[in-house]
Short mmCIF file of C-alpha atoms in Angstrom, two decimals:
data_model
loop_
_atom_site.label_atom_id
_atom_site.label_comp_id
_atom_site.label_asym_id
_atom_site.label_seq_id
_atom_site.Cartn_x
_atom_site.Cartn_y
_atom_site.Cartn_z
CA MET A 1 143.49 40.90 84.43
CA ASP A 2 144.39 41.30 80.78
CA VAL A 3 147.82 42.19 79.43
CA ALA A 4 148.67 43.92 76.15
CA VAL A 5 152.19 43.74 74.72
CA LEU A 6 152.93 46.55 72.28
CA GLY A 7 155.54 45.38 69.80
CA ALA A 8 154.69 41.77 70.53
CA THR A 9 156.70 40.36 67.63
CA GLY A 10 159.93 42.18 68.42
CA ASP A 11 162.81 40.44 70.16
CA VAL A 12 161.78 41.59 73.63
CA GLY A 13 158.04 41.59 72.98
CA ARG A 14 158.15 38.02 71.78
CA GLN A 15 160.10 36.97 74.87
CA VAL A 16 157.63 38.79 77.13
CA CYS A 17 154.69 37.04 75.50
CA THR A 18 156.34 33.64 75.60
CA GLN A 19 157.45 33.92 79.22
CA LEU A 20 154.04 35.23 80.26
CA VAL A 21 152.33 32.23 78.74
CA GLU A 22 154.95 29.65 79.69
CA ARG A 23 154.95 30.75 83.33
CA ALA A 24 151.13 30.52 83.33
CA LEU A 25 150.78 33.93 84.94
CA LEU A 26 147.52 34.60 83.14
CA PRO A 27 144.61 32.25 83.78
CA ALA A 28 142.82 30.77 80.81
CA THR A 29 140.01 33.28 81.25
CA SER A 30 142.34 36.29 80.92
CA ARG A 31 143.42 37.78 77.63
CA LEU A 32 146.88 38.44 76.26
CA GLN A 33 146.75 41.02 73.51
CA LEU A 34 149.50 40.94 70.90
CA VAL A 35 149.81 44.42 69.42
CA GLY A 36 151.52 45.12 66.12
CA ARG A 37 151.28 47.62 63.29
CA ALA A 38 148.97 47.34 60.33
CA ASP A 39 151.61 48.84 58.02
CA GLY A 40 154.53 46.60 58.93
CA PRO A 41 155.61 42.95 58.96
CA SER A 42 154.10 42.61 62.43
CA ALA A 43 150.66 42.75 60.78
CA ARG A 44 151.26 39.16 59.72
CA ALA A 45 153.67 38.09 62.43
CA THR A 46 151.29 38.86 65.29
CA HIS A 47 148.80 36.34 63.93
CA GLY A 48 151.59 33.84 63.50
CA LEU A 49 152.86 34.40 67.02
CA ARG A 50 149.35 33.87 68.35
CA ALA A 51 149.12 30.55 66.54
CA ASP A 52 152.58 29.50 67.72
CA LEU A 53 151.85 30.31 71.38
CA ILE A 54 148.62 28.36 71.30
CA ASP A 55 150.42 25.50 69.57
CA ALA A 56 153.04 25.36 72.30
CA TYR A 57 151.01 26.13 75.42
CA ASP A 58 147.39 25.28 74.69
CA GLU A 59 146.96 23.46 78.00
CA HIS A 60 147.20 26.69 80.00
CA ALA A 61 147.34 29.52 77.46
CA PRO A 62 145.12 32.53 78.07
CA ILE A 63 142.81 33.94 75.42
CA ILE A 64 145.14 35.50 72.84
CA ASP A 65 143.96 38.50 70.88
CA VAL A 66 145.63 40.44 68.04
CA ALA A 67 145.38 44.20 67.57
CA LEU A 68 147.01 46.28 64.85
CA ASP A 69 145.67 49.72 65.75
CA PRO A 70 146.66 51.65 68.90
CA ALA A 71 142.98 52.50 69.38
CA ASP A 72 142.25 48.79 69.83
CA VAL A 73 144.59 48.33 72.79
CA VAL A 74 142.42 47.11 75.68
CA ALA A 75 144.12 45.73 78.79
CA ASP A 76 144.72 46.23 82.47
CA ILE A 77 148.50 46.12 82.07
CA VAL A 78 150.21 47.51 78.97
CA VAL A 79 153.81 46.51 78.26
CA VAL A 80 155.45 48.95 75.85
CA ALA A 81 158.03 46.99 73.87
CA ALA A 82 157.32 48.63 70.52
CA GLY A 83 159.80 50.67 68.52
CA ARG A 84 163.36 50.31 67.37
CA THR A 85 166.30 49.08 69.38
CA SER A 86 169.65 50.82 69.28
CA PRO A 87 172.12 49.30 66.84
CA PRO A 88 174.90 47.20 68.42
CA ASN A 89 177.59 49.70 67.56
CA GLY A 90 175.51 52.83 67.78
CA THR A 91 176.99 56.30 67.85
CA GLY A 92 175.66 59.38 69.56
CA SER A 93 173.72 60.38 66.47
CA ASP A 94 172.23 56.87 66.29
CA ARG A 95 170.99 57.23 69.86
CA ALA A 96 169.48 60.61 69.04
CA GLY A 97 167.77 59.06 66.04
CA LEU A 98 166.50 56.24 68.24
CA ALA A 99 164.96 58.77 70.63
CA ALA A 100 163.30 60.68 67.81
CA GLU A 101 161.90 57.57 66.16
CA ASN A 102 160.70 55.93 69.34
CA ALA A 103 159.26 59.22 70.63
CA ALA A 104 156.76 58.98 67.78
CA VAL A 105 155.84 55.46 68.91
CA PHE A 106 155.46 56.58 72.53
CA HIS A 107 153.28 59.52 71.55
CA ALA A 108 151.05 57.39 69.31
CA TYR A 109 150.27 54.90 72.03
CA ALA A 110 150.02 57.57 74.73
CA ASP A 111 147.44 59.44 72.66
CA ALA A 112 145.48 56.26 71.93
CA LEU A 113 145.41 55.13 75.55
CA ALA A 114 144.42 58.61 76.70
CA ALA A 115 141.58 58.70 74.17
CA HIS A 116 140.29 55.13 74.38
CA GLY A 117 141.66 53.58 77.57
CA SER A 118 139.88 52.90 80.81
CA GLY A 119 141.93 55.42 82.75
CA SER A 120 143.36 52.76 85.06
CA GLU A 121 145.80 50.79 82.94
CA VAL A 122 149.26 50.33 84.44
CA VAL A 123 151.91 50.89 81.80
CA ILE A 124 155.35 49.27 81.94
CA VAL A 125 157.85 50.86 79.57
CA VAL A 126 160.52 48.58 78.14
CA THR A 127 161.45 50.34 74.91
CA ASN A 128 164.52 52.58 75.06
CA PRO A 129 165.12 55.32 75.85
CA VAL A 130 162.97 54.12 78.72
CA GLU A 131 163.13 57.51 80.46
CA LEU A 132 161.70 59.19 77.35
CA GLY A 133 158.91 56.62 77.17
CA VAL A 134 158.03 57.18 80.80
CA ALA A 135 158.07 60.96 80.37
CA ILE A 136 155.71 60.88 77.39
CA LEU A 137 153.29 58.25 78.70
CA ALA A 138 153.22 59.64 82.24
CA GLY A 139 152.54 63.07 80.84
CA ARG A 140 149.42 61.81 79.03
CA LEU A 141 148.16 59.11 81.35
CA GLY A 142 149.21 60.15 84.84
CA ARG A 143 152.49 59.71 86.69
CA ARG A 144 151.46 56.95 89.03
CA ARG A 145 150.34 54.56 86.30
CA VAL A 146 153.60 54.49 84.35
CA ILE A 147 156.85 52.80 85.31
CA GLY A 148 159.98 52.03 83.34
CA MET A 149 161.48 48.60 83.92
CA GLY A 150 165.07 49.57 83.23
CA ALA A 151 166.00 50.23 86.85
CA TRP A 152 164.51 46.90 87.91
CA LEU A 153 166.58 45.04 85.32
CA ASP A 154 169.67 46.94 86.46
CA THR A 155 168.75 46.10 90.07
CA MET A 156 168.50 42.37 89.37
CA ARG A 157 171.83 42.50 87.59
CA PHE A 158 173.39 44.39 90.54
CA ARG A 159 172.09 41.84 93.02
CA ARG A 160 173.52 39.03 90.94
CA GLU A 161 176.93 40.65 90.57
CA VAL A 162 177.13 41.41 94.28
CA ALA A 163 176.00 37.86 95.04
CA VAL A 164 178.69 36.42 92.77
CA SER A 165 181.36 38.55 94.44
CA LEU A 166 180.19 37.50 97.91
CA GLY A 167 179.80 33.85 96.99
CA VAL A 168 176.06 33.70 97.73
CA ARG A 169 172.94 33.19 95.63
CA ARG A 170 171.14 36.23 94.27
CA HIS A 171 168.03 35.76 96.35
CA ARG A 172 170.15 36.44 99.45
CA VAL A 173 171.05 39.91 98.24
CA GLY A 174 168.95 43.06 98.41
CA GLY A 175 169.74 46.48 97.02
CA PHE A 176 168.71 48.78 94.24
CA VAL A 177 170.01 50.59 91.19
CA GLY A 178 168.59 53.98 90.27
CA GLY A 179 169.39 56.67 87.78
CA GLU A 180 169.24 56.10 84.06
CA HIS A 181 168.91 52.67 82.47
CA GLY A 182 172.16 51.62 80.89
CA LEU A 183 175.45 53.49 81.22
CA GLY A 184 173.86 56.14 83.47
CA ALA A 185 172.83 53.61 86.11
CA VAL A 186 173.55 54.57 89.73
CA PRO A 187 174.22 51.50 91.91
CA LEU A 188 172.96 52.30 95.39
CA TRP A 189 175.59 50.49 97.45
CA SER A 190 174.10 51.93 100.65
CA SER A 191 170.95 49.88 99.99
CA VAL A 192 172.74 46.54 99.77
CA ARG A 193 171.60 43.94 102.30
CA VAL A 194 172.83 40.36 102.49
CA GLY A 195 170.74 37.69 104.15
CA GLY A 196 172.53 36.03 107.03
CA LEU A 197 175.05 38.84 107.56
CA GLU A 198 174.87 41.28 110.40
CA GLN A 199 175.53 44.92 109.68
CA HIS A 200 179.26 44.94 110.47
CA GLU A 201 179.75 41.71 108.52
CA ARG A 202 177.88 43.16 105.57
CA GLU A 203 179.87 46.37 105.63
CA ARG A 204 183.14 44.43 105.52
CA ALA A 205 181.92 42.17 102.73
CA VAL A 206 180.61 45.07 100.65
CA ALA A 207 183.80 47.06 101.19
CA ARG A 208 185.84 44.11 99.91
CA ALA A 209 183.59 43.66 96.88
CA ARG A 210 183.41 47.35 96.02
CA GLY A 211 186.95 48.33 96.81
CA PRO A 212 188.03 51.85 97.86
CA ARG A 213 185.88 53.52 95.23
CA SER A 214 183.06 56.02 95.06
CA LEU A 215 180.44 56.81 92.47
CA ASP A 216 182.19 60.10 91.76
CA GLU A 217 184.61 58.16 89.57
CA PHE A 218 181.99 55.79 88.17
CA PRO A 219 181.37 57.60 84.84
CA ALA A 220 185.08 57.68 84.12
CA GLU A 221 185.42 54.01 85.05
CA VAL A 222 182.56 53.14 82.71
CA ALA A 223 184.14 55.09 79.87
CA ALA A 224 187.49 53.40 80.43
CA ALA A 225 185.87 49.97 80.46
CA GLN A 226 184.02 50.75 77.25
CA ALA A 227 187.22 51.79 75.56
CA ARG A 228 188.93 48.59 76.64
CA LEU A 229 186.04 46.44 75.42
CA ARG A 230 186.25 48.04 72.01
CA GLU A 231 189.77 46.63 71.72
CA LEU A 232 188.78 43.07 72.61
CA ASP A 233 186.88 40.32 70.87
CA THR A 234 183.68 39.16 72.56
CA ALA A 235 185.13 36.16 74.41
CA ASP A 236 188.05 38.19 75.76
CA GLY A 237 185.60 40.96 76.51
CA TYR A 238 183.57 38.76 78.84
CA ARG A 239 186.79 37.62 80.55
CA PHE A 240 187.71 41.27 81.03
CA VAL A 241 184.26 42.05 82.46
CA GLU A 242 184.80 39.34 85.09
CA THR A 243 187.78 41.32 86.41
CA LEU A 244 185.70 44.44 87.08
CA ALA A 245 184.03 45.48 90.32
CA PRO A 246 180.39 44.33 90.69
CA ASP A 247 178.85 47.71 89.93
CA LEU A 248 180.89 48.06 86.76
CA ARG A 249 179.92 44.54 85.71
CA VAL A 250 176.23 45.59 86.06
CA VAL A 251 176.71 48.08 83.27
CA MET A 252 179.40 46.49 81.11
CA ARG A 253 178.16 42.94 80.87
CA PRO A 254 174.86 43.87 79.16
CA TYR A 255 176.71 46.50 77.12
CA LEU A 256 178.93 43.73 75.75
CA THR A 257 175.96 41.39 75.26
CA HIS A 258 174.14 44.00 73.23
CA HIS A 259 177.22 44.69 71.13
CA SER A 260 177.73 40.98 70.56
CA GLY A 261 174.53 41.02 68.53
CA ALA A 262 172.80 38.62 70.90
CA LYS A 263 170.92 41.45 72.57
CA THR A 264 169.41 41.10 76.03
CA ALA A 265 165.89 40.06 75.23
CA ALA A 266 165.54 37.18 77.68
CA GLY A 267 166.84 39.07 80.69
CA THR A 268 164.86 42.15 79.81
CA ALA A 269 161.70 40.14 79.43
CA SER A 270 162.26 38.31 82.70
CA ALA A 271 162.59 41.56 84.63
CA THR A 272 159.51 42.91 82.90
CA ILE A 273 157.55 39.81 83.85
CA ASP A 274 158.59 40.35 87.48
CA LEU A 275 156.81 43.70 87.42
CA VAL A 276 153.78 42.29 85.59
CA GLU A 277 153.53 39.48 88.12
CA THR A 278 153.67 41.94 91.01
CA ILE A 279 150.76 43.89 89.58
CA LEU A 280 148.79 40.74 88.69
CA ASP A 281 149.20 39.36 92.20
CA GLY A 282 147.77 42.50 93.75
CA ARG A 283 150.73 42.78 96.10
CA ASP A 284 152.57 45.96 97.04
CA ILE A 285 156.27 45.28 96.47
CA VAL A 286 159.33 47.51 96.58
CA VAL A 287 161.03 47.53 93.18
CA ALA A 288 163.17 50.00 91.27
CA GLY A 289 161.83 51.72 88.21
CA GLN A 290 161.96 54.82 86.13
CA VAL A 291 159.11 57.05 87.26
CA ALA A 292 158.09 60.67 86.69
CA LEU A 293 158.84 62.45 89.94
CA ASP A 294 157.19 65.64 91.04
CA GLY A 295 159.16 66.67 94.06
CA GLU A 296 158.93 63.40 96.03
CA VAL A 297 162.73 63.31 96.09
CA SER A 298 165.23 66.06 96.68
CA LEU A 299 168.80 65.70 95.48
CA ALA A 300 171.56 68.15 96.26
CA GLY A 301 168.97 70.34 97.93
CA GLN A 302 166.72 70.52 94.86
CA PRO A 303 163.37 68.71 94.43
CA VAL A 304 163.41 66.46 91.40
CA HIS A 305 160.78 67.08 88.75
CA GLY A 306 161.34 64.62 85.96
CA VAL A 307 162.03 60.99 85.20
CA LEU A 308 164.54 59.11 87.29
CA GLY A 309 165.11 55.52 88.34
CA VAL A 310 164.40 55.15 92.06
CA PRO A 311 163.13 52.50 94.45
CA VAL A 312 159.34 52.67 94.59
CA GLN A 313 156.41 50.79 96.06
CA LEU A 314 154.58 49.12 93.18
CA GLY A 315 151.07 47.74 93.39
CA PRO A 316 148.05 46.87 91.26
CA GLU A 317 147.29 50.52 90.49
CA GLY A 318 150.84 51.64 89.78
CA TRP A 319 153.54 53.07 91.97
CA THR A 320 152.72 54.92 95.16
CA ARG A 321 155.74 55.86 97.26
CA VAL A 322 159.39 56.53 96.60
CA LEU A 323 161.69 54.75 99.03
CA LEU A 324 165.01 56.54 98.70
CA ASP A 325 165.95 57.08 102.31
CA ARG A 326 169.24 58.82 103.00
CA PRO A 327 171.37 57.88 99.99
CA ALA A 328 175.08 58.09 100.55
CA PRO A 329 176.62 61.45 99.54
CA ASP A 330 178.24 60.06 96.39
CA GLU A 331 174.97 58.37 95.43
CA GLU A 332 173.08 61.62 95.87
CA ARG A 333 175.58 63.47 93.69
CA ALA A 334 175.39 60.79 91.03
CA LEU A 335 171.60 60.73 91.03
CA ALA A 336 171.46 64.52 90.80
CA ALA A 337 173.82 64.54 87.82
CA VAL A 338 171.89 61.81 86.05
CA SER A 339 168.59 63.53 86.78
CA SER A 340 169.82 66.63 84.98
CA SER A 341 171.16 64.71 82.01
CA VAL A 342 167.94 62.72 81.66
CA ALA A 343 165.89 65.91 81.74
CA ALA A 344 168.04 67.42 79.00
CA ALA A 345 167.83 64.27 76.87
CA VAL A 346 164.06 63.94 77.22
CA ALA A 347 163.12 67.59 76.68
CA PRO A 348 163.29 67.76 72.86
CA TRP A 349 160.68 64.99 72.39
CA ALA A 350 158.52 64.87 75.48
CA ALA A 351 156.11 67.71 74.73
CA PRO A 352 152.61 66.52 73.77
CA ARG A 353 151.98 66.38 70.05
CA GLU A 354 149.70 68.99 68.60
CA ALA A 355 146.34 67.59 67.48
CA MET B 1 112.03 32.77 85.40
CA THR B 2 111.54 35.73 87.66
CA VAL B 3 112.22 39.36 87.09
CA PRO B 4 115.99 39.87 87.02
CA ASP B 5 117.09 40.66 90.55
CA ASP B 6 118.88 43.81 89.48
CA ALA B 7 115.53 45.41 88.59
CA PRO B 8 114.35 48.34 90.71
CA ASP B 9 112.40 47.42 93.81
CA CYS B 10 108.67 47.73 93.02
CA PHE B 11 107.46 47.77 96.58
CA ALA B 12 107.53 50.76 98.87
CA ASP B 13 108.30 50.05 102.49
CA ASP B 14 105.46 51.80 104.31
CA GLU B 15 107.29 51.61 107.61
CA ALA B 16 110.59 53.06 106.41
CA VAL B 17 112.00 55.78 108.63
CA ASP B 18 112.78 59.03 106.90
CA GLU B 19 116.35 58.75 105.60
CA PRO B 20 118.58 61.34 104.04
CA GLU B 21 118.03 61.72 100.30
CA GLN B 22 120.33 59.30 98.43
CA LEU B 23 122.38 60.77 95.64
CA GLU B 24 122.21 58.82 92.37
CA ASP B 25 125.01 56.29 92.34
CA ASP B 26 126.69 56.18 88.94
CA ASP B 27 127.92 52.67 89.68
CA ASP B 28 124.33 51.53 89.90
CA THR B 29 123.33 52.22 86.29
CA ARG B 30 121.69 49.20 84.71
CA TRP B 31 122.74 48.10 81.26
CA VAL B 32 121.71 45.54 78.69
CA ALA B 33 124.40 44.07 76.43
CA PHE B 34 123.53 42.23 73.25
CA VAL B 35 126.50 40.08 72.29
CA ARG B 36 126.91 38.23 69.01
CA ALA B 37 129.00 35.21 69.95
CA HIS B 38 129.97 31.99 68.28
CA ASP B 39 127.95 29.09 69.61
CA THR B 40 130.99 27.14 70.77
CA THR B 41 132.40 25.63 73.96
CA GLY B 42 133.82 28.27 76.23
CA SER B 43 132.07 31.27 74.74
CA LEU B 44 129.82 31.86 77.74
CA ALA B 45 132.65 31.15 80.16
CA ALA B 46 134.89 33.70 78.46
CA LEU B 47 132.10 36.26 78.40
CA ALA B 48 131.23 35.70 82.05
CA GLY B 49 134.91 35.91 82.95
CA VAL B 50 135.11 39.47 81.63
CA PHE B 51 132.46 40.54 84.15
CA ALA B 52 133.62 38.37 87.04
CA SER B 53 137.25 39.45 86.84
CA ARG B 54 136.16 43.08 87.10
CA GLY B 55 133.80 42.64 90.02
CA VAL B 56 130.65 43.30 88.01
CA SER B 57 127.80 40.98 88.87
CA ILE B 58 125.65 39.71 86.00
CA GLY B 59 121.97 40.35 86.70
CA SER B 60 120.71 38.02 84.02
CA LEU B 61 122.11 36.14 81.06
CA ALA B 62 120.13 34.55 78.28
CA THR B 63 121.17 32.89 75.08
CA GLY B 64 119.31 32.88 71.84
CA HIS B 65 119.73 31.76 68.31
CA GLU B 66 118.50 33.11 65.04
CA VAL B 67 118.59 30.92 61.95
CA GLY B 68 121.61 31.73 59.85
CA SER B 69 123.18 34.00 62.49
CA PRO B 70 125.77 33.52 65.22
CA GLY B 71 124.47 33.05 68.73
CA LEU B 72 123.09 35.98 70.68
CA VAL B 73 123.75 36.43 74.38
CA VAL B 74 121.80 39.06 76.29
CA VAL B 75 123.34 40.18 79.56
CA THR B 76 122.04 42.64 82.11
CA PHE B 77 124.37 44.17 84.67
CA ARG B 78 124.87 47.20 86.88
CA THR B 79 127.93 49.43 86.86
CA GLY B 80 129.03 52.96 86.09
CA GLU B 81 129.49 54.25 82.57
CA ARG B 82 133.28 54.15 82.60
CA ARG B 83 133.39 50.49 83.62
CA GLN B 84 130.60 49.69 81.18
CA ARG B 85 132.78 51.06 78.38
CA LEU B 86 135.73 49.01 79.61
CA ILE B 87 133.65 45.85 79.74
CA THR B 88 132.22 46.55 76.29
CA ARG B 89 135.66 47.08 74.77
CA THR B 90 137.03 44.01 76.51
CA VAL B 91 134.15 41.81 75.35
CA GLU B 92 134.70 43.08 71.81
CA ARG B 93 138.27 41.74 71.92
CA LEU B 94 137.20 38.17 72.68
CA PRO B 95 137.91 36.03 69.61
CA MET B 96 134.51 34.35 69.79
CA VAL B 97 132.59 37.64 69.86
CA GLY B 98 131.36 39.09 66.60
CA GLY B 99 129.93 42.29 67.98
CA ILE B 100 128.29 43.91 70.97
CA VAL B 101 125.65 46.57 71.43
CA VAL B 102 125.04 48.03 74.88
CA ARG B 103 122.03 50.08 75.92
CA ARG B 104 120.88 51.50 79.21
CA ALA B 105 118.14 49.27 80.57
CA ASP B 106 115.71 52.19 80.67
CA ASP B 107 116.33 53.00 77.00
CA LEU B 108 112.98 53.00 75.19
CA GLY B 109 114.58 50.93 72.46
CA VAL B 110 115.17 48.00 74.79
CA ARG B 111 112.08 45.85 74.36
CA ALA B 112 110.95 42.80 76.26
CA ALA B 113 108.13 40.32 76.36
CA ALA B 114 106.81 38.26 79.24
CA VAL B 115 104.30 35.55 80.04
CA VAL B 116 102.77 35.46 83.49
CA HIS B 117 100.55 32.81 85.05
CA LEU B 118 98.13 33.85 87.78
CA PRO B 119 95.73 31.69 89.77
CA GLN B 120 92.49 31.01 87.92
CA GLY B 121 89.82 33.37 89.05
CA LEU B 122 92.23 36.20 89.69
CA ALA B 123 91.61 39.05 87.30
CA PHE B 124 94.72 41.04 86.60
CA GLU B 125 95.46 43.90 84.28
CA PRO B 126 98.75 45.75 83.86
CA PRO B 127 99.10 48.96 85.86
CA GLU B 128 98.02 52.04 83.98
CA HIS B 129 101.47 53.63 84.06
CA ALA B 130 103.00 50.69 82.14
CA VAL B 131 102.88 51.38 78.42
CA VAL B 132 102.60 47.81 77.16
CA ARG B 133 100.62 45.67 74.75
CA TRP B 134 98.99 42.77 76.48
CA SER B 135 96.48 39.99 76.22
CA GLY B 136 95.01 37.19 78.34
CA GLU B 137 91.96 36.87 80.52
CA THR B 138 93.71 35.74 83.68
CA ALA B 139 90.41 35.23 85.51
CA LEU B 140 89.69 32.49 82.98
CA GLY B 141 93.07 30.90 83.54
CA GLU B 142 94.66 32.36 80.44
CA PRO B 143 98.28 33.43 80.71
CA LEU B 144 99.00 37.13 80.60
CA LEU B 145 101.15 38.02 77.61
CA VAL B 146 102.77 41.43 77.68
CA GLU B 147 105.19 43.31 75.43
CA GLY B 148 106.78 46.74 75.74
CA THR B 149 109.90 48.47 77.00
CA LEU B 150 111.96 46.41 79.40
CA VAL B 151 111.25 48.60 82.41
CA ASP B 152 107.51 48.65 81.72
CA VAL B 153 107.32 44.88 81.20
CA GLU B 154 109.29 44.35 84.41
CA SER B 155 106.89 46.68 86.17
CA VAL B 156 103.93 44.58 85.00
CA VAL B 157 105.60 41.35 86.05
CA GLY B 158 106.40 42.82 89.43
CA ALA B 159 102.82 43.90 89.90
CA ALA B 160 101.60 40.46 88.86
CA GLN B 161 103.95 38.81 91.37
CA ALA B 162 102.58 41.06 94.08
CA ALA B 163 99.10 40.03 93.05
CA GLY B 164 99.98 36.34 93.41
CA ALA B 165 101.45 35.21 90.08
CA THR B 166 102.54 31.58 90.19
CA ALA B 167 105.08 31.64 87.37
CA ASP B 168 106.55 34.05 84.92
CA ALA B 169 109.17 34.30 82.22
CA LEU B 170 110.68 37.35 80.57
CA VAL B 171 112.77 37.64 77.45
CA ILE B 172 114.66 40.73 76.28
CA GLN B 173 114.27 41.12 72.56
CA PRO B 174 117.25 41.70 70.28
CA PRO B 175 117.62 45.27 69.07
CA ALA B 176 115.91 46.02 65.80
#
């Protein structure tokens, strides 16, 4: 199978390409397509990145191809990492500008894939706002073929934070995060499983780690943590994050990393590669991702029609089933609230462009 | 070289039981791809990999060379139109490929030539329905040389095989 990385020379795109090649996930007979823009610095940088990857990994590198026109994107898996990232100290207007600017990128590639694609590409959206990207691409290409990786990254972070709090390694912890990628994440504590612990043992351990809290207070807790972090330098900020509950650490640690200027490219790319590897392997795996729902899930008595991060079954042709069985009441309320806010945020830019 | 094994069966089975009419299978369309490719190590492997990784069997593959031009690879295969377009676009992206032209095998512009050897004493002429140019007195031991559309040339070769041909070779000509 061939993989195309849109925005291949960006921070995340470059990491995705490098990790794909370094981990030898693509055989030498497959093709990795580095996609840039003819009218930007990536027109040169994509060729340079191709040369650099071959230089470093020639022993097992796949065929590496460069494309500078959306119409030339040809692949079985398309990773959307193109567009602008939010500035480290972005304001609300900056985030709105990010959505507007990246909406144009999403629409351009959605139109090109709809016009020239095979009709069976699986698209993994990395660029933020990931929910907007999923809404636009799913609307043009089909819901089942498009998944946003934000919820999977949040899920891996959640598993790690819970593992740290319980004193175990991450691979012993299961559980998912849904909702909106970033500050609107909804940690699904009811889905947490810990290898080696029976149910009553797990419930006690989770209760200790979580404390007497519910997701009803989570947005306020996040806001309070943000305010505190703005008062601290980065080193003190990370020390403060360590004092938070695991679900708050899921959201605040990457928030601080992004605002440090270091960004989160490596972690983002690693989570993206997890999804790519699942599709390449032909397995059907349960992951979490932002998907365009059409009534598969009901929250607060209402079917959800729109983009939301949920656990799904992901396979070589995209996602198939939603696996959100009986969320806890506070989780259901949180997901419902986030679903509404995502819908409102996406609406101004998601409509198809006029020809 | 025999007729490519993805060619239509030339022989009717006289004992076949009446079977329900078969609808035309889009996935069974036969194509001919003319690929300009650098004559370098790995070119054929990369090209073949595009087909193999998508479950499309190559019917025949032949390489050729024209003085002053990159190598030419002629591939026949069967698949539906959508997957043909995907394969064509994917082949185009290979760094060693300079261009590709794909035609349906029954396109009148797809031309072929063949040489067929029959046992001496066996007189053979191409079937009347095959619109081909030909030469060779096979009864005198001369080889039969035939040129025309691919499907017509294959039809002649098939008929010659049925008549007892001992050897044959077919080449698909590059597009004009």
